[in-house]
């Protein structure tokens, strides 16, 4: 099946009981047994739920994996992956991660004896000097990165890592969504998603998922899903299933809008650097072109001269671009990473990757692009 068919059909069967075409919301915590241990494969809803199973099958198909495991949030999904590690193990992660991912590794897992190296992976070779035999257990990549929109060459990193040792590679694919990029096809072992973003797509649900390449990883993560219990509810699974049905249409339109907006911003006299992987002069444009179907709908930009006050003025004067955390919804959002999504990262660390106090991030939605540009134009007149 091609992508546009998978989003609608993969893993989705009409309900065997009634023929309902859309997956029902199985709002139950437990299931009747005929005799002790004699049941239809469902015992208790932390362990199994048919709405959740349908979503997991669908996600497996979208990322070309072996299985998928859903969690109550993107960070709960990441937490389960990090629980595959033991004290003394080391992680190598790209250095401009989602703020919450950085915080989870740094403040929750480091105290348990897991060491992390946050490094610049724009040049894949940089990883070599951090790879340690028997110590490095996980490589964590996010691409495009947040909020600098750097592109990491997934294939090149996987090649280096897999040649060195048996190390797991996970890609946080939230920013791309499975429509733009499939890391398992490029050599990764796991893909992590905040389904809250493009998969759900309507800013009405918090959820996470991991898609894995092997049965062994599927078994380990399903074990943690049940043993730890950070599972999503059936209604949320339904919402994400519904969101996914238009994923390809939404992301396609959002990417088109974003490219036009990025070009508009680049020409604007009050704007400094515009970060967007679709530009030929983006340092890893070629890699983006090779590993992504399109360049995504996230843009970040600086005000010329790095004026923090002007940035704040713009942030509070758009009308269509809503000032809010998050991304990947049908509506356009504007944000200030330094004080919002990335406030949990120390300022010194932020500045190292170019995340200045005047950096603005856009999540471009699927509205009419002319209206979106007019909205930015009016806000820019204020500075
Ligand atoms: C939002 C986000 C997360 C965290 O997901 P939640 O669903 O909010 O827990 C992780 N990674 C990236 C890239 C994100 O944007």
PDB file of C-alpha atoms and ligand atoms in Angstrom, residues 72-76 78 98 101 142 146 172 174-175 193-197 206-208 326-327 361, ligand 1:
ATOM      1  CA  UNK A  72       0.186   8.350  27.469  1.00  0.00           C
ATOM      2  CA  UNK A  73       2.519  11.042  26.049  1.00  0.00           C
ATOM      3  CA  UNK A  74       5.590  11.472  23.888  1.00  0.00           C
ATOM      4  CA  UNK A  75       7.739  11.741  26.992  1.00  0.00           C
ATOM      5  CA  UNK A  76       6.204   8.565  28.462  1.00  0.00           C
ATOM      6  CA  UNK A  78      10.770   8.146  25.581  1.00  0.00           C
ATOM      7  CA  UNK A  98      13.205  19.068  22.438  1.00  0.00           C
ATOM      8  CA  UNK A 101      13.640  15.225  26.169  1.00  0.00           C
ATOM      9  CA  UNK A 142      16.054  14.282  16.521  1.00  0.00           C
ATOM     10  CA  UNK A 146      14.107  21.736  17.538  1.00  0.00           C
ATOM     11  CA  UNK A 172      12.451  11.149  17.475  1.00  0.00           C
ATOM     12  CA  UNK A 174       7.851  14.009  15.746  1.00  0.00           C
ATOM     13  CA  UNK A 175       8.889  16.993  13.584  1.00  0.00           C
ATOM     14  CA  UNK A 193       6.702  10.060  18.296  1.00  0.00           C
ATOM     15  CA  UNK A 194       4.892  12.671  20.242  1.00  0.00           C
ATOM     16  CA  UNK A 195       1.507  11.781  18.688  1.00  0.00           C
ATOM     17  CA  UNK A 196       0.332  15.012  20.284  1.00  0.00           C
ATOM     18  CA  UNK A 197       1.762  16.815  17.251  1.00  0.00           C
ATOM     19  CA  UNK A 206      -1.577  14.144  24.364  1.00  0.00           C
ATOM     20  CA  UNK A 207      -0.068  10.830  23.301  1.00  0.00           C
ATOM     21  CA  UNK A 208       3.186   9.100  22.393  1.00  0.00           C
ATOM     22  CA  UNK A 326       3.279  22.662  20.772  1.00  0.00           C
ATOM     23  CA  UNK A 327       3.230  22.187  16.994  1.00  0.00           C
ATOM     24  CA  UNK A 361       9.571  29.497  16.146  1.00  0.00           C
TER      25      UNK A 361
HETATM   26  C1  LIG B   1       6.284  17.540  22.068  1.00  0.00           C
HETATM   27  C2  LIG B   1       7.514  16.754  21.812  1.00  0.00           C
HETATM   28  C3  LIG B   1       7.882  15.700  22.649  1.00  0.00           C
HETATM   29  C4  LIG B   1       7.108  15.360  23.900  1.00  0.00           C
HETATM   30  O1  LIG B   1       5.853  14.867  23.623  1.00  0.00           O
HETATM   31  P1  LIG B   1       4.587  15.001  24.625  1.00  0.00           P
HETATM   32  O2  LIG B   1       3.506  14.329  23.888  1.00  0.00           O
HETATM   33  O3  LIG B   1       4.376  16.445  24.866  1.00  0.00           O
HETATM   34  O4  LIG B   1       4.990  14.291  25.885  1.00  0.00           O
HETATM   35  C5  LIG B   1       9.022  14.990  22.318  1.00  0.00           C
HETATM   36  N1  LIG B   1       9.751  15.285  21.232  1.00  0.00           N
HETATM   37  C6  LIG B   1       9.430  16.292  20.400  1.00  0.00           C
HETATM   38  C7  LIG B   1      10.290  16.565  19.219  1.00  0.00           C
HETATM   39  C8  LIG B   1       8.311  17.060  20.671  1.00  0.00           C
HETATM   40  O5  LIG B   1       8.009  18.080  19.851  1.00  0.00           O
END
